[in-house]
CSV table of C-alpha atoms in Angstrom, one decimal:
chain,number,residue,atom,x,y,z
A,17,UNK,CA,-115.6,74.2,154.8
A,18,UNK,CA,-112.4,72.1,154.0
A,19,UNK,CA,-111.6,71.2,150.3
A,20,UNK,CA,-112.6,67.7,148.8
A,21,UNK,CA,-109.7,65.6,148.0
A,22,UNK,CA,-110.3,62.9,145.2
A,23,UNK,CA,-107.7,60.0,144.7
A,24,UNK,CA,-106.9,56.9,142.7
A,25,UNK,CA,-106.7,53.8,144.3
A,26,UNK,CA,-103.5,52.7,142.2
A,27,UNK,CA,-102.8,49.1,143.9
A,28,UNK,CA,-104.6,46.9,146.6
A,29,UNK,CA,-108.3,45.2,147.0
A,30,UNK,CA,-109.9,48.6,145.4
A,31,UNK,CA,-107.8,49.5,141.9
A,32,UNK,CA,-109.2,51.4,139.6
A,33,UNK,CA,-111.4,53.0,141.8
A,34,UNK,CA,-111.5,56.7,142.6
A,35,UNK,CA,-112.5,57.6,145.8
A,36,UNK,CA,-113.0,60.9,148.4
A,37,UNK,CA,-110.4,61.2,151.2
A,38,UNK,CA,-112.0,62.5,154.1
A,39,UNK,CA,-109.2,61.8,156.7
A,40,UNK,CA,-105.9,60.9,157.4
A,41,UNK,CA,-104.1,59.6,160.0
A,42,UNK,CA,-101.2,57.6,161.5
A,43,UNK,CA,-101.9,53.8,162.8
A,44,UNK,CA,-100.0,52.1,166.0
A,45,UNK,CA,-97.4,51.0,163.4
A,46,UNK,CA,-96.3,54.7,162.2
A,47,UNK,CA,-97.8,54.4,158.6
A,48,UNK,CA,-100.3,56.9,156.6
A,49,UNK,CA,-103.8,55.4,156.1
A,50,UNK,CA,-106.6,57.6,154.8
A,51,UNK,CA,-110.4,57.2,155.4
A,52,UNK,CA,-112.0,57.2,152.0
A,53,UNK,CA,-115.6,56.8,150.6
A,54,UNK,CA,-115.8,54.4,147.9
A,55,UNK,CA,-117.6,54.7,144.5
A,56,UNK,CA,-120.4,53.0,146.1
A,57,UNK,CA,-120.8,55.1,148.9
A,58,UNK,CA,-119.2,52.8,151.4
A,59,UNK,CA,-116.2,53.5,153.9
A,60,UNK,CA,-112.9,52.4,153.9
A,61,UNK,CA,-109.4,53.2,155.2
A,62,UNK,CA,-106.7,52.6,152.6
A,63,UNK,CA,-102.8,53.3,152.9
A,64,UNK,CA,-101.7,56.6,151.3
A,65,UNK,CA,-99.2,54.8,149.5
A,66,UNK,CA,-101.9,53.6,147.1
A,67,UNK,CA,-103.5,56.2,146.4
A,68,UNK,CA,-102.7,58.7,143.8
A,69,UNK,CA,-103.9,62.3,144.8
A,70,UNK,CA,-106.3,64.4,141.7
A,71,UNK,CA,-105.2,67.5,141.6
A,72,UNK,CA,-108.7,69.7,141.2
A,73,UNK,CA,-109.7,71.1,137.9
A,74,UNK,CA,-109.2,75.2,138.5
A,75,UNK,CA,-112.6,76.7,139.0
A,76,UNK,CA,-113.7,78.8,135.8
A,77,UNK,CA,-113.7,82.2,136.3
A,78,UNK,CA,-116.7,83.4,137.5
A,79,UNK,CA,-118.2,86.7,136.1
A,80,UNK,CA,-119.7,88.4,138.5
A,81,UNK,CA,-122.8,90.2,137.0
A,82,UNK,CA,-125.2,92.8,139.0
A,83,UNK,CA,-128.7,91.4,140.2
A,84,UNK,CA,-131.0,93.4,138.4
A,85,UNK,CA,-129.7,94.7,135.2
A,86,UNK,CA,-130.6,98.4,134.4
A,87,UNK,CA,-130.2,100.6,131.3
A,88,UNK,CA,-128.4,103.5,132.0
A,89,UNK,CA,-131.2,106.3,132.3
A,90,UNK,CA,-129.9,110.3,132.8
A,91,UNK,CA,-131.1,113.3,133.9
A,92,UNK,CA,-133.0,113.3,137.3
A,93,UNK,CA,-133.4,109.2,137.9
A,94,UNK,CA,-130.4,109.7,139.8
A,95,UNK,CA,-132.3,110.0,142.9
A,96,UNK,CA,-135.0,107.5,142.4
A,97,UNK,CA,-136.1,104.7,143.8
A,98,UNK,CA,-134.9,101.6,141.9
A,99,UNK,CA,-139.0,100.9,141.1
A,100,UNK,CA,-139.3,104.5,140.3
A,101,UNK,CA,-136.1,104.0,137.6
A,102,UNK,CA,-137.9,100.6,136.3
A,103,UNK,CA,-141.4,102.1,135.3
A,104,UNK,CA,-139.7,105.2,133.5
A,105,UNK,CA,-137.9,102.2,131.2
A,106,UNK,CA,-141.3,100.4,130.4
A,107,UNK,CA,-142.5,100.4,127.1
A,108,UNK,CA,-145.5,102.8,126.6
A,109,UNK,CA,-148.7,102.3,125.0
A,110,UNK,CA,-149.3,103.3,121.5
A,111,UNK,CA,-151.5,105.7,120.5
A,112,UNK,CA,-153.3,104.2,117.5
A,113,UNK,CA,-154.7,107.1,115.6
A,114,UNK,CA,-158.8,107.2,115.2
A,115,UNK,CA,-159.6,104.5,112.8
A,116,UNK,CA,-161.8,105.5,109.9
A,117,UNK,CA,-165.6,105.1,111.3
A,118,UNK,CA,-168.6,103.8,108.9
A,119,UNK,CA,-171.1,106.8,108.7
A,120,UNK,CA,-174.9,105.1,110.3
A,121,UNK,CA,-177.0,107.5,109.2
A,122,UNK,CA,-180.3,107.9,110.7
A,123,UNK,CA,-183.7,109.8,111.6
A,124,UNK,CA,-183.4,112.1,113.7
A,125,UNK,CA,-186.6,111.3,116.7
A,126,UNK,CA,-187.2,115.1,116.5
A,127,UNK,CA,-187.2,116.4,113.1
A,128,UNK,CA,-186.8,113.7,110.6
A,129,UNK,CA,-183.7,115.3,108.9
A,130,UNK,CA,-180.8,112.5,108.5
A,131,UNK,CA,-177.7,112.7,110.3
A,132,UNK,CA,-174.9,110.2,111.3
A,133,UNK,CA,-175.6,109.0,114.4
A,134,UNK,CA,-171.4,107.6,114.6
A,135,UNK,CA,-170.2,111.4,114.4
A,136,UNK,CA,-173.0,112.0,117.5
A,137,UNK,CA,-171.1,109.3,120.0
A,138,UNK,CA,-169.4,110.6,122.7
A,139,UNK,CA,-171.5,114.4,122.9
A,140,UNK,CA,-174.7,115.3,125.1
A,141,UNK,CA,-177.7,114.5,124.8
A,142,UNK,CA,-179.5,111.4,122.9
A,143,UNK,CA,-177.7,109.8,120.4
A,144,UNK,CA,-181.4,109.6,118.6
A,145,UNK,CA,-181.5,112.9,118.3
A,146,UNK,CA,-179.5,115.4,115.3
A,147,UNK,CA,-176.8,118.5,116.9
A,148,UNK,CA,-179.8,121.1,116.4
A,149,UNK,CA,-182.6,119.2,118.4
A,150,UNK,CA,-180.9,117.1,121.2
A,151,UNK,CA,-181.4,118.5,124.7
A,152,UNK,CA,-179.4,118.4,127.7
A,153,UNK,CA,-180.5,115.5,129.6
A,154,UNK,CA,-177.5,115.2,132.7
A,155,UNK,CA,-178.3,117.7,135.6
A,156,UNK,CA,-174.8,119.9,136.2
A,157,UNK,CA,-173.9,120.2,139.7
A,158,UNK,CA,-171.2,121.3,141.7
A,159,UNK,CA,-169.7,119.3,145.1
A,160,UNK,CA,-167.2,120.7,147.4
A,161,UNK,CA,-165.1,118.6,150.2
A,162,UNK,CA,-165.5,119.3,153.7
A,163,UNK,CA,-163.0,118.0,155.8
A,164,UNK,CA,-163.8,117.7,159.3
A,165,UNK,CA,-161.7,115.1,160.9
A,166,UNK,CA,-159.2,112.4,159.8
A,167,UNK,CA,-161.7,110.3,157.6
A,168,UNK,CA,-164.8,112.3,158.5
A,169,UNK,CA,-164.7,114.5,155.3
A,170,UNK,CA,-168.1,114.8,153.5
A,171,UNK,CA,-169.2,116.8,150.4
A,172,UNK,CA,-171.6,119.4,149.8
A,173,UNK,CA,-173.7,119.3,146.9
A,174,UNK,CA,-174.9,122.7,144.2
A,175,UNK,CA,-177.7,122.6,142.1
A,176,UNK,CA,-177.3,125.6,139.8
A,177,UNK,CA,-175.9,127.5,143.0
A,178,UNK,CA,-178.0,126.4,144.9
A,179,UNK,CA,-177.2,123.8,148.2
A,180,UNK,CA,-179.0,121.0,147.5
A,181,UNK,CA,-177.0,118.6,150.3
A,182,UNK,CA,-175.3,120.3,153.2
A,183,UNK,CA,-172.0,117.7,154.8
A,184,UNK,CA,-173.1,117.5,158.6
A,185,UNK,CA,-170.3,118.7,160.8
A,186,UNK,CA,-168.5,116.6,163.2
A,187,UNK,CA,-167.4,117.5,166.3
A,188,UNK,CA,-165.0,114.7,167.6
A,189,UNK,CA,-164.9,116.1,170.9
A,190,UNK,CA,-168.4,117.7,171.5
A,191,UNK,CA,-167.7,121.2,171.6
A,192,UNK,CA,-170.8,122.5,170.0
């Protein structure tokens, strides 16, 4: 793309003006004219001898900065994805120590003896029952995976050692 060039119109019908040179060339006669857009966005052609050539302002320097700025992190980032390098920066989540609980105390369903029901959240069995009287009310059991074929996996389920849900097998290509 060429360079603008900006003049002064110094004499003629259009002094004072300042206007774009686009153009310049010779007429029939052997003199300079130069096409020029006005201030007003019109066209003209005006002889170079009235015009008085702006030399352009120098272009600040221009600081050339990187497009994502990244802290300098050591040790094994080296080889990690710029995401990878980005999460490791992020600020992590406090961990608030465990704020000071009000003691409920209640009945225990069972006995009667008080206890706090606050210190029972969290542990097995019914939280309306005390440590000594509450019962196991989930039913442990154990699954296993069975992969069979690309997204035909299935699990087998234990009760207490015993198989309580066998995974059906599958034979993608009927060999059974």
């Amino acid at each position: 793309m060429s360079e603008v060039i900006k003049a002064r119109v110094i004499s003629g019908r259009y002094t004072g003006q300042t206007v774009r040179v686009t153009n310049v060339s010779l007429d029939e006669s052997g003199r300079k004219k130069a096409a020029v857009f006005l201030e007003d966005g019109t066209r003209a052609n005006i002889m170079v001898s009235e015009l008085e050539v702006i030399k352009p302002e120098a272009p600040a320097p221009e600081v050339k900065r990187p497009k994502i700025s990244m802290p300098f992190m050591s040790g094994s980032t080296g080889s990690r994805s710029l995401n990878q390098t980005k999460s490791l920066d992020k600020k992590r989540v406090e961990v608030k120590p465990p704020s000071q609980h009000k003691a409920e105390i209640v009945k225990c369903e069972v006995c009667g003896e008080l206890y706090d029901m606050e210190a029972r959240k969290g542990r097995p069995g019914k939280l309306t029952e005390c440590e000594e009287c509450f019962r196991e009310t989930e039913v442990k059991v154990e699954g296993s995976m069975i992969f069979s074929h690309k997204t035909g996996g299935t699990i087998e389920i234990k009760k207490d050692g015993q198989l309580i849900h066998e995974a059906p097998t599958f034979d993608p290509k009927n060999k059974t």
